[in-house]
GROMACS .gro file of C-alpha atoms in nm:
model
  113
    1MET     CA    1  -3.415  -1.053   1.108
    2SER     CA    2  -3.155  -0.806   1.220
    3ALA     CA    3  -2.956  -0.584   0.988
    4ILE     CA    4  -2.639  -0.727   0.841
    5GLN     CA    5  -2.342  -0.554   1.004
    6ASN     CA    6  -2.059  -0.645   0.766
    7LEU     CA    7  -2.185  -0.444   0.468
    8HIS     CA    8  -2.047  -0.115   0.595
    9SER     CA    9  -1.780   0.037   0.375
   10PHE     CA   10  -1.423   0.037   0.502
   11ASP     CA   11  -1.175   0.310   0.411
   12PRO     CA   12  -0.817   0.172   0.425
   13PHE     CA   13  -0.678   0.525   0.398
   14ALA     CA   14  -0.868   0.659   0.702
   15ASP     CA   15  -0.572   0.630   0.940
   16ALA     CA   16  -0.320   0.794   0.704
   17SER     CA   17  -0.324   1.126   0.888
   18LYS     CA   18  -0.396   1.005   1.243
   19GLY     CA   19  -0.140   1.002   1.521
   20ASP     CA   20   0.165   1.208   1.600
   21ASP     CA   21   0.417   0.948   1.480
   22LEU     CA   22   0.269   0.934   1.130
   23LEU     CA   23   0.340   1.197   0.869
   24SER     CA   24   0.058   1.347   0.667
   25ALA     CA   25  -0.065   1.157   0.365
   26GLY     CA   26   0.082   1.399   0.111
   27THR     CA   27   0.431   1.398   0.260
   28GLU     CA   28   0.691   1.248   0.028
   29ASP     CA   29   0.914   1.151   0.320
   30SER     CA   30   0.710   0.842   0.403
   31ILE     CA   31   0.572   0.553   0.205
   32GLN     CA   32   0.247   0.409   0.336
   33ILE     CA   33   0.197   0.032   0.300
   34ARG     CA   34  -0.149  -0.098   0.383
   35ASN     CA   35  -0.281  -0.450   0.398
   36GLN     CA   36  -0.658  -0.482   0.384
   37GLN     CA   37  -0.894  -0.778   0.390
   38ARG     CA   38  -1.111  -0.830   0.082
   39ASN     CA   39  -1.330  -1.135   0.126
   40GLY     CA   40  -1.255  -1.455   0.308
   41ARG     CA   41  -0.879  -1.506   0.316
   42LYS     CA   42  -0.813  -1.273   0.021
   43THR     CA   43  -0.609  -0.959   0.089
   44LEU     CA   44  -0.497  -0.652  -0.100
   45THR     CA   45  -0.173  -0.460  -0.040
   46THR     CA   46  -0.159  -0.090  -0.128
   47VAL     CA   47   0.154   0.126  -0.152
   48GLN     CA   48   0.119   0.504  -0.146
   49GLY     CA   49   0.358   0.796  -0.120
   50ILE     CA   50   0.631   0.697  -0.365
   51ALA     CA   51   0.824   1.000  -0.490
   52ASP     CA   52   0.722   1.148  -0.826
   53ASP     CA   53   1.064   1.081  -0.983
   54PHE     CA   54   0.982   0.706  -0.987
   55ASP     CA   55   0.749   0.561  -1.248
   56GLU     CA   56   0.474   0.370  -1.064
   57LYS     CA   57   0.388   0.157  -1.367
   58LYS     CA   58   0.745   0.031  -1.394
   59LEU     CA   59   0.748  -0.040  -1.020
   60VAL     CA   60   0.427  -0.242  -1.052
   61LYS     CA   61   0.583  -0.438  -1.336
   62ALA     CA   62   0.886  -0.516  -1.117
   63PHE     CA   63   0.662  -0.607  -0.818
   64LYS     CA   64   0.452  -0.840  -1.033
   65LYS     CA   65   0.756  -1.018  -1.171
   66LYS     CA   66   0.937  -1.046  -0.836
   67PHE     CA   67   0.637  -1.148  -0.619
   68ALA     CA   68   0.439  -1.352  -0.879
   69CYS     CA   69   0.121  -1.155  -0.814
   70ASN     CA   70  -0.106  -0.921  -1.005
   71GLY     CA   71  -0.100  -0.545  -0.953
   72THR     CA   72  -0.216  -0.212  -1.088
   73VAL     CA   73  -0.184   0.162  -1.039
   74ILE     CA   74  -0.505   0.342  -0.946
   75GLU     CA   75  -0.569   0.715  -0.929
   76HIS     CA   76  -0.708   0.809  -0.588
   77PRO     CA   77  -0.870   1.155  -0.575
   78GLU     CA   78  -0.702   1.251  -0.246
   79TYR     CA   79  -0.379   1.049  -0.240
   80GLY     CA   80  -0.277   1.051  -0.606
   81GLU     CA   81  -0.137   0.737  -0.763
   82VAL     CA   82  -0.165   0.428  -0.542
   83ILE     CA   83  -0.015   0.087  -0.623
   84GLN     CA   84  -0.242  -0.211  -0.554
   85LEU     CA   85  -0.094  -0.560  -0.528
   86GLN     CA   86  -0.287  -0.884  -0.503
   87GLY     CA   87  -0.230  -1.079  -0.182
   88ASP     CA   88  -0.037  -1.015   0.136
   89GLN     CA   89   0.278  -0.859  -0.008
   90TYR     CA   90   0.367  -0.637   0.290
   91LYS     CA   91   0.694  -0.805   0.392
   92SER     CA   92   0.805  -0.861   0.033
   93THR     CA   93   0.733  -0.502  -0.067
   94ARG     CA   94   0.914  -0.364   0.236
   95GLN     CA   95   1.221  -0.580   0.172
   96PHE     CA   96   1.224  -0.498  -0.202
   97MET     CA   97   1.213  -0.123  -0.133
   98ARG     CA   98   1.502  -0.148   0.113
   99GLU     CA   99   1.714  -0.362  -0.121
  100THR     CA  100   1.667  -0.139  -0.424
  101GLY     CA  101   1.723   0.184  -0.230
  102LEU     CA  102   1.374   0.318  -0.293
  103ALA     CA  103   1.321   0.387   0.077
  104GLU     CA  104   1.494   0.355   0.411
  105ASP     CA  105   1.339   0.149   0.689
  106ASP     CA  106   1.228   0.457   0.884
  107GLN     CA  107   1.044   0.594   0.578
  108LEU     CA  108   0.814   0.292   0.549
  109LYS     CA  109   0.493   0.313   0.754
  110ALA     CA  110   0.265   0.013   0.806
  111HIS     CA  111  -0.114   0.028   0.843
  112GLY     CA  112  -0.377  -0.239   0.891
  113PHE     CA  113  -0.189  -0.477   1.121
   0.00000   0.00000   0.00000
């Protein structure tokens, strides 16, 4: 029997500081939206880099109501508060942030596609 290859851990935040076109992870000028695979067809959407003057818990409450999904705010040791949403909510999150004036289109950075 060979070793199982799919048990290696995956860091969805690994590419946050790579590349010249991406700003560093701590920069408040960009909002990082990541879509990562959980198991099977299940996905998880994370939103990181929202300015401190916005309350993340109230944003999660609005996301949950608007998108009919579950969500939470987790404390990441390196990136601070990160919003996690259940399912593939990338397009919905991006559109919601543009409509409400939370971020401009050039401030939103996509990862995991």
